[in-house]
């Protein structure tokens, strides 16, 4: 590959930061999240949103808790203009939400933008122009002085047209490719021109329009502006990372460490080319660190459903937090760790006397509790040919109330692996249960109990009386023992079956008891299972199944 065609970013722009502070900073509060899903041709959708879809998306953003929303690029198309007017005429913007509109530095388009927001009690008008050398030379045909004059004239026009309640925002597009001193000159000039103050701040938005360097370089650029901007307490420092290198989230996170107070992006990372930074991932990353994200994704599947419908684009199944498979384990070792972790979490919650949903979370492979974002535990562990004994045991317990003894799990896991190897697909919880029953519940094989009863005499000894059907004949048999199970084993001995119960376990279920018996029969060992009402029925059936499997 002709790598010699490309130059390192540091060879083009020198960022004068050496004593950087961002590496040791910590984020303790969420920045202002600003979704831009609704503007700029609907962020490169193949099928642009119409007003009803835009309105559905806008209402989602409001319900989720976003307080500043870029609602359109009114001069870009009639659709964009009409949607902004729709918000105005239907009084759709709540009192605690500030809409933002986007405009290039052209007089006619600025006028069109102010026509669109007429009647809004508050708004931010967002001015942008490309500023980097390659854009100045190739796209605009202007030098630095000419770019500044165009920006100043546009900003003066905005100031003349702006009614009370309108604030201003400036984006030096391609900021990350622009000389830092020129960005500072433009931003400081507009801060003064718009007479920014703490109660009417200006927003300076610094886009990584096309990602071209590692995230630490972007953090240095942001820290340089953060330290050197004039009237810093009258400026909201904002960032707008894209994802061309696949590091948009990292750029945004490091930029906040470097002093950014506001982040523009899209839900699930939609946007031109490889997309804008993903606000869902950013917010949930803070949540996973114990920081209030200031937005509500407690029903993340409902959010995803609306976004997919409006954008006509699917969210990837491996998308952090929101993908269908993001909390799912197929690997046997992962399943075992998760299963043990969930059990330990439940134990600690009970021990401390708090609900599981409120207890501190620390479960292997799950950075957050799936229940916190509306996910059930049903999808956490799923079984295929890569799964192990922990996963199969977890699904039987979670879906069917069967808690297999540890010694039994390995054998059943091998049965499951053979079945999934043959089918080449995932096995559902119902199929898993059916496979378990067909494997371990064998009540009509080499032996079957037509009738049986158990009695306890005054001395405490049990007497087991049964009609036992075998491959050869049907006959009545009787046995005695210290308990029902030992009495039944004694009766089997009389019928010619030398049975030794090696391991046994039982537990209550919703409708009775489940029992598991490992038996050695004439030198052959096998597990069996049985279910029944309270009493010895389940244990008797488990032994019958084990004997049938051993003889078979």
PDB file of N, CA, C and O in Angstrom, residues 297-349:
ATOM      1  N   UNK A 297     -31.466   6.868  29.333  1.00  0.00           N
ATOM      2  CA  UNK A 297     -31.487   5.730  28.417  1.00  0.00           C
ATOM      3  C   UNK A 297     -31.938   4.467  29.147  1.00  0.00           C
ATOM      4  O   UNK A 297     -31.476   3.364  28.855  1.00  0.00           O
ATOM      5  N   UNK A 298     -32.848   4.623  30.104  1.00  0.00           N
ATOM      6  CA  UNK A 298     -33.306   3.471  30.888  1.00  0.00           C
ATOM      7  C   UNK A 298     -34.138   2.501  30.057  1.00  0.00           C
ATOM      8  O   UNK A 298     -34.367   1.374  30.485  1.00  0.00           O
ATOM      9  N   UNK A 299     -34.609   2.931  28.884  1.00  0.00           N
ATOM     10  CA  UNK A 299     -35.266   2.016  27.939  1.00  0.00           C
ATOM     11  C   UNK A 299     -34.573   2.166  26.602  1.00  0.00           C
ATOM     12  O   UNK A 299     -35.104   2.722  25.654  1.00  0.00           O
ATOM     13  N   UNK A 300     -33.361   1.648  26.531  1.00  0.00           N
ATOM     14  CA  UNK A 300     -32.517   1.917  25.363  1.00  0.00           C
ATOM     15  C   UNK A 300     -33.053   1.258  24.101  1.00  0.00           C
ATOM     16  O   UNK A 300     -32.846   1.755  22.990  1.00  0.00           O
ATOM     17  N   UNK A 301     -33.784   0.158  24.248  1.00  0.00           N
ATOM     18  CA  UNK A 301     -34.338  -0.493  23.053  1.00  0.00           C
ATOM     19  C   UNK A 301     -35.430   0.359  22.413  1.00  0.00           C
ATOM     20  O   UNK A 301     -35.564   0.385  21.189  1.00  0.00           O
ATOM     21  N   UNK A 302     -36.213   1.064  23.242  1.00  0.00           N
ATOM     22  CA  UNK A 302     -37.241   1.955  22.696  1.00  0.00           C
ATOM     23  C   UNK A 302     -36.591   3.126  21.967  1.00  0.00           C
ATOM     24  O   UNK A 302     -37.062   3.552  20.899  1.00  0.00           O
ATOM     25  N   UNK A 303     -35.505   3.664  22.524  1.00  0.00           N
ATOM     26  CA  UNK A 303     -34.764   4.738  21.858  1.00  0.00           C
ATOM     27  C   UNK A 303     -34.231   4.250  20.520  1.00  0.00           C
ATOM     28  O   UNK A 303     -34.376   4.904  19.483  1.00  0.00           O
ATOM     29  N   UNK A 304     -33.621   3.076  20.531  1.00  0.00           N
ATOM     30  CA  UNK A 304     -33.050   2.527  19.300  1.00  0.00           C
ATOM     31  C   UNK A 304     -34.136   2.303  18.245  1.00  0.00           C
ATOM     32  O   UNK A 304     -33.935   2.598  17.057  1.00  0.00           O
ATOM     33  N   UNK A 305     -35.280   1.808  18.659  1.00  0.00           N
ATOM     34  CA  UNK A 305     -36.364   1.532  17.714  1.00  0.00           C
ATOM     35  C   UNK A 305     -36.790   2.807  16.988  1.00  0.00           C
ATOM     36  O   UNK A 305     -36.991   2.813  15.770  1.00  0.00           O
ATOM     37  N   UNK A 306     -36.934   3.910  17.726  1.00  0.00           N
ATOM     38  CA  UNK A 306     -37.351   5.171  17.108  1.00  0.00           C
ATOM     39  C   UNK A 306     -36.269   5.683  16.167  1.00  0.00           C
ATOM     40  O   UNK A 306     -36.546   6.123  15.045  1.00  0.00           O
ATOM     41  N   UNK A 307     -35.006   5.643  16.606  1.00  0.00           N
ATOM     42  CA  UNK A 307     -33.916   6.142  15.771  1.00  0.00           C
ATOM     43  C   UNK A 307     -33.796   5.315  14.493  1.00  0.00           C
ATOM     44  O   UNK A 307     -33.623   5.868  13.398  1.00  0.00           O
ATOM     45  N   UNK A 308     -33.898   4.001  14.613  1.00  0.00           N
ATOM     46  CA  UNK A 308     -33.820   3.159  13.421  1.00  0.00           C
ATOM     47  C   UNK A 308     -34.962   3.461  12.465  1.00  0.00           C
ATOM     48  O   UNK A 308     -34.773   3.504  11.246  1.00  0.00           O
ATOM     49  N   UNK A 309     -36.155   3.689  12.994  1.00  0.00           N
ATOM     50  CA  UNK A 309     -37.303   3.983  12.148  1.00  0.00           C
ATOM     51  C   UNK A 309     -37.151   5.334  11.456  1.00  0.00           C
ATOM     52  O   UNK A 309     -37.449   5.472  10.270  1.00  0.00           O
ATOM     53  N   UNK A 310     -36.663   6.329  12.187  1.00  0.00           N
ATOM     54  CA  UNK A 310     -36.522   7.665  11.610  1.00  0.00           C
ATOM     55  C   UNK A 310     -35.368   7.739  10.613  1.00  0.00           C
ATOM     56  O   UNK A 310     -35.479   8.374   9.559  1.00  0.00           O
ATOM     57  N   UNK A 311     -34.256   7.102  10.935  1.00  0.00           N
ATOM     58  CA  UNK A 311     -33.080   7.155  10.066  1.00  0.00           C
ATOM     59  C   UNK A 311     -33.106   6.141   8.933  1.00  0.00           C
ATOM     60  O   UNK A 311     -32.349   6.263   7.968  1.00  0.00           O
ATOM     61  N   UNK A 312     -33.946   5.103   9.081  1.00  0.00           N
ATOM     62  CA  UNK A 312     -33.963   3.991   8.130  1.00  0.00           C
ATOM     63  C   UNK A 312     -32.574   3.336   8.067  1.00  0.00           C
ATOM     64  O   UNK A 312     -32.120   2.893   7.002  1.00  0.00           O
ATOM     65  N   UNK A 313     -31.922   3.289   9.201  1.00  0.00           N
ATOM     66  CA  UNK A 313     -30.612   2.657   9.317  1.00  0.00           C
ATOM     67  C   UNK A 313     -30.611   1.758  10.550  1.00  0.00           C
ATOM     68  O   UNK A 313     -31.102   2.163  11.602  1.00  0.00           O
ATOM     69  N   UNK A 314     -30.027   0.557  10.457  1.00  0.00           N
ATOM     70  CA  UNK A 314     -29.991  -0.328  11.620  1.00  0.00           C
ATOM     71  C   UNK A 314     -28.859   0.047  12.568  1.00  0.00           C
ATOM     72  O   UNK A 314     -27.828   0.580  12.149  1.00  0.00           O
ATOM     73  N   UNK A 315     -29.055  -0.233  13.844  1.00  0.00           N
ATOM     74  CA  UNK A 315     -27.977  -0.132  14.825  1.00  0.00           C
ATOM     75  C   UNK A 315     -27.265  -1.478  14.866  1.00  0.00           C
ATOM     76  O   UNK A 315     -27.907  -2.526  14.944  1.00  0.00           O
ATOM     77  N   UNK A 316     -25.962  -1.446  14.802  1.00  0.00           N
ATOM     78  CA  UNK A 316     -25.178  -2.685  14.712  1.00  0.00           C
ATOM     79  C   UNK A 316     -25.412  -3.555  15.947  1.00  0.00           C
ATOM     80  O   UNK A 316     -25.477  -3.040  17.072  1.00  0.00           O
ATOM     81  N   UNK A 317     -25.525  -4.886  15.772  1.00  0.00           N
ATOM     82  CA  UNK A 317     -25.756  -5.761  16.931  1.00  0.00           C
ATOM     83  C   UNK A 317     -24.624  -5.742  17.953  1.00  0.00           C
ATOM     84  O   UNK A 317     -24.826  -6.130  19.103  1.00  0.00           O
ATOM     85  N   UNK A 318     -23.439  -5.275  17.574  1.00  0.00           N
ATOM     86  CA  UNK A 318     -22.324  -5.165  18.521  1.00  0.00           C
ATOM     87  C   UNK A 318     -22.125  -3.732  19.003  1.00  0.00           C
ATOM     88  O   UNK A 318     -21.093  -3.422  19.597  1.00  0.00           O
ATOM     89  N   UNK A 319     -23.076  -2.850  18.731  1.00  0.00           N
ATOM     90  CA  UNK A 319     -22.951  -1.465  19.190  1.00  0.00           C
ATOM     91  C   UNK A 319     -22.868  -1.420  20.712  1.00  0.00           C
ATOM     92  O   UNK A 319     -23.634  -2.097  21.398  1.00  0.00           O
ATOM     93  N   UNK A 320     -21.938  -0.636  21.277  1.00  0.00           N
ATOM     94  CA  UNK A 320     -21.846  -0.580  22.746  1.00  0.00           C
ATOM     95  C   UNK A 320     -23.183  -0.190  23.382  1.00  0.00           C
ATOM     96  O   UNK A 320     -23.837   0.748  22.922  1.00  0.00           O
ATOM     97  N   UNK A 321     -23.580  -0.936  24.385  1.00  0.00           N
ATOM     98  CA  UNK A 321     -24.766  -0.681  25.197  1.00  0.00           C
ATOM     99  C   UNK A 321     -26.082  -1.012  24.483  1.00  0.00           C
ATOM    100  O   UNK A 321     -26.993  -1.535  25.101  1.00  0.00           O
ATOM    101  N   UNK A 322     -26.229  -0.679  23.194  1.00  0.00           N
ATOM    102  CA  UNK A 322     -27.536  -0.790  22.540  1.00  0.00           C
ATOM    103  C   UNK A 322     -27.672  -1.963  21.586  1.00  0.00           C
ATOM    104  O   UNK A 322     -28.779  -2.295  21.181  1.00  0.00           O
ATOM    105  N   UNK A 323     -26.578  -2.605  21.190  1.00  0.00           N
ATOM    106  CA  UNK A 323     -26.666  -3.701  20.234  1.00  0.00           C
ATOM    107  C   UNK A 323     -27.371  -4.915  20.807  1.00  0.00           C
ATOM    108  O   UNK A 323     -27.350  -5.167  22.014  1.00  0.00           O
ATOM    109  N   UNK A 324     -27.987  -5.694  19.929  1.00  0.00           N
ATOM    110  CA  UNK A 324     -28.708  -6.889  20.367  1.00  0.00           C
ATOM    111  C   UNK A 324     -27.811  -7.870  21.108  1.00  0.00           C
ATOM    112  O   UNK A 324     -28.256  -8.570  22.012  1.00  0.00           O
ATOM    113  N   UNK A 325     -26.540  -7.930  20.730  1.00  0.00           N
ATOM    114  CA  UNK A 325     -25.646  -8.946  21.287  1.00  0.00           C
ATOM    115  C   UNK A 325     -24.664  -8.390  22.308  1.00  0.00           C
ATOM    116  O   UNK A 325     -23.796  -9.119  22.790  1.00  0.00           O
ATOM    117  N   UNK A 326     -24.790  -7.098  22.655  1.00  0.00           N
ATOM    118  CA  UNK A 326     -23.736  -6.469  23.443  1.00  0.00           C
ATOM    119  C   UNK A 326     -23.626  -7.025  24.861  1.00  0.00           C
ATOM    120  O   UNK A 326     -22.554  -7.018  25.460  1.00  0.00           O
ATOM    121  N   UNK A 327     -24.723  -7.525  25.424  1.00  0.00           N
ATOM    122  CA  UNK A 327     -24.667  -8.110  26.758  1.00  0.00           C
ATOM    123  C   UNK A 327     -24.739  -9.636  26.720  1.00  0.00           C
ATOM    124  O   UNK A 327     -24.991 -10.277  27.731  1.00  0.00           O
ATOM    125  N   UNK A 328     -24.531 -10.213  25.549  1.00  0.00           N
ATOM    126  CA  UNK A 328     -24.743 -11.652  25.375  1.00  0.00           C
ATOM    127  C   UNK A 328     -23.415 -12.407  25.390  1.00  0.00           C
ATOM    128  O   UNK A 328     -22.450 -11.985  24.752  1.00  0.00           O
ATOM    129  N   UNK A 329     -23.383 -13.508  26.122  1.00  0.00           N
ATOM    130  CA  UNK A 329     -22.206 -14.379  26.147  1.00  0.00           C
ATOM    131  C   UNK A 329     -22.569 -15.727  25.538  1.00  0.00           C
ATOM    132  O   UNK A 329     -23.554 -16.342  25.924  1.00  0.00           O
ATOM    133  N   UNK A 330     -21.772 -16.169  24.571  1.00  0.00           N
ATOM    134  CA  UNK A 330     -21.878 -17.519  24.027  1.00  0.00           C
ATOM    135  C   UNK A 330     -20.741 -18.401  24.538  1.00  0.00           C
ATOM    136  O   UNK A 330     -20.877 -19.613  24.618  1.00  0.00           O
ATOM    137  N   UNK A 331     -19.609 -17.772  24.841  1.00  0.00           N
ATOM    138  CA  UNK A 331     -18.435 -18.524  25.289  1.00  0.00           C
ATOM    139  C   UNK A 331     -18.680 -19.169  26.648  1.00  0.00           C
ATOM    140  O   UNK A 331     -19.204 -18.540  27.572  1.00  0.00           O
ATOM    141  N   UNK A 332     -18.244 -20.416  26.777  1.00  0.00           N
ATOM    142  CA  UNK A 332     -18.460 -21.142  28.021  1.00  0.00           C
ATOM    143  C   UNK A 332     -17.788 -20.492  29.215  1.00  0.00           C
ATOM    144  O   UNK A 332     -18.385 -20.372  30.283  1.00  0.00           O
ATOM    145  N   UNK A 333     -16.546 -20.031  29.049  1.00  0.00           N
ATOM    146  CA  UNK A 333     -15.847 -19.411  30.181  1.00  0.00           C
ATOM    147  C   UNK A 333     -16.511 -18.102  30.583  1.00  0.00           C
ATOM    148  O   UNK A 333     -16.610 -17.781  31.774  1.00  0.00           O
ATOM    149  N   UNK A 334     -16.978 -17.331  29.603  1.00  0.00           N
ATOM    150  CA  UNK A 334     -17.674 -16.090  29.915  1.00  0.00           C
ATOM    151  C   UNK A 334     -18.984 -16.386  30.645  1.00  0.00           C
ATOM    152  O   UNK A 334     -19.338 -15.708  31.621  1.00  0.00           O
ATOM    153  N   UNK A 335     -19.707 -17.368  30.149  1.00  0.00           N
ATOM    154  CA  UNK A 335     -20.994 -17.710  30.765  1.00  0.00           C
ATOM    155  C   UNK A 335     -20.816 -18.136  32.217  1.00  0.00           C
ATOM    156  O   UNK A 335     -21.596 -17.747  33.088  1.00  0.00           O
ATOM    157  N   UNK A 336     -19.791 -18.919  32.469  1.00  0.00           N
ATOM    158  CA  UNK A 336     -19.554 -19.384  33.829  1.00  0.00           C
ATOM    159  C   UNK A 336     -19.264 -18.206  34.750  1.00  0.00           C
ATOM    160  O   UNK A 336     -19.797 -18.126  35.868  1.00  0.00           O
ATOM    161  N   UNK A 337     -18.438 -17.272  34.275  1.00  0.00           N
ATOM    162  CA  UNK A 337     -18.101 -16.110  35.099  1.00  0.00           C
ATOM    163  C   UNK A 337     -19.323 -15.230  35.345  1.00  0.00           C
ATOM    164  O   UNK A 337     -19.546 -14.745  36.461  1.00  0.00           O
ATOM    165  N   UNK A 338     -20.131 -15.012  34.308  1.00  0.00           N
ATOM    166  CA  UNK A 338     -21.323 -14.176  34.458  1.00  0.00           C
ATOM    167  C   UNK A 338     -22.319 -14.830  35.406  1.00  0.00           C
ATOM    168  O   UNK A 338     -22.888 -14.176  36.293  1.00  0.00           O
ATOM    169  N   UNK A 339     -22.544 -16.124  35.225  1.00  0.00           N
ATOM    170  CA  UNK A 339     -23.494 -16.839  36.080  1.00  0.00           C
ATOM    171  C   UNK A 339     -23.085 -16.756  37.543  1.00  0.00           C
ATOM    172  O   UNK A 339     -23.902 -16.461  38.427  1.00  0.00           O
ATOM    173  N   UNK A 340     -21.804 -16.971  37.807  1.00  0.00           N
ATOM    174  CA  UNK A 340     -21.322 -16.875  39.183  1.00  0.00           C
ATOM    175  C   UNK A 340     -21.408 -15.438  39.702  1.00  0.00           C
ATOM    176  O   UNK A 340     -21.723 -15.196  40.869  1.00  0.00           O
ATOM    177  N   UNK A 341     -21.122 -14.483  38.816  1.00  0.00           N
ATOM    178  CA  UNK A 341     -21.186 -13.089  39.217  1.00  0.00           C
ATOM    179  C   UNK A 341     -22.590 -12.638  39.573  1.00  0.00           C
ATOM    180  O   UNK A 341     -22.798 -11.905  40.547  1.00  0.00           O
ATOM    181  N   UNK A 342     -23.583 -13.070  38.784  1.00  0.00           N
ATOM    182  CA  UNK A 342     -24.972 -12.725  39.083  1.00  0.00           C
ATOM    183  C   UNK A 342     -25.413 -13.343  40.403  1.00  0.00           C
ATOM    184  O   UNK A 342     -26.123 -12.702  41.195  1.00  0.00           O
ATOM    185  N   UNK A 343     -25.013 -14.575  40.630  1.00  0.00           N
ATOM    186  CA  UNK A 343     -25.372 -15.233  41.895  1.00  0.00           C
ATOM    187  C   UNK A 343     -24.732 -14.505  43.079  1.00  0.00           C
ATOM    188  O   UNK A 343     -25.372 -14.300  44.118  1.00  0.00           O
ATOM    189  N   UNK A 344     -23.477 -14.100  42.925  1.00  0.00           N
ATOM    190  CA  UNK A 344     -22.791 -13.389  44.000  1.00  0.00           C
ATOM    191  C   UNK A 344     -23.412 -12.014  44.232  1.00  0.00           C
ATOM    192  O   UNK A 344     -23.537 -11.545  45.378  1.00  0.00           O
ATOM    193  N   UNK A 345     -23.806 -11.340  43.144  1.00  0.00           N
ATOM    194  CA  UNK A 345     -24.469 -10.044  43.282  1.00  0.00           C
ATOM    195  C   UNK A 345     -25.764 -10.181  44.080  1.00  0.00           C
ATOM    196  O   UNK A 345     -26.048  -9.366  44.969  1.00  0.00           O
ATOM    197  N   UNK A 346     -26.546 -11.207  43.761  1.00  0.00           N
ATOM    198  CA  UNK A 346     -27.801 -11.435  44.492  1.00  0.00           C
ATOM    199  C   UNK A 346     -27.519 -11.724  45.967  1.00  0.00           C
ATOM    200  O   UNK A 346     -28.233 -11.237  46.850  1.00  0.00           O
ATOM    201  N   UNK A 347     -26.468 -12.502  46.215  1.00  0.00           N
ATOM    202  CA  UNK A 347     -26.133 -12.833  47.604  1.00  0.00           C
ATOM    203  C   UNK A 347     -25.721 -11.588  48.386  1.00  0.00           C
ATOM    204  O   UNK A 347     -26.169 -11.365  49.511  1.00  0.00           O
ATOM    205  N   UNK A 348     -24.884 -10.751  47.791  1.00  0.00           N
ATOM    206  CA  UNK A 348     -24.433  -9.542  48.475  1.00  0.00           C
ATOM    207  C   UNK A 348     -25.583  -8.572  48.728  1.00  0.00           C
ATOM    208  O   UNK A 348     -25.643  -7.930  49.781  1.00  0.00           O
ATOM    209  N   UNK A 349     -26.482  -8.464  47.742  1.00  0.00           N
ATOM    210  CA  UNK A 349     -27.630  -7.575  47.918  1.00  0.00           C
ATOM    211  C   UNK A 349     -28.493  -8.049  49.085  1.00  0.00           C
ATOM    212  O   UNK A 349     -28.924  -7.249  49.929  1.00  0.00           O
TER     213      UNK A 349
END
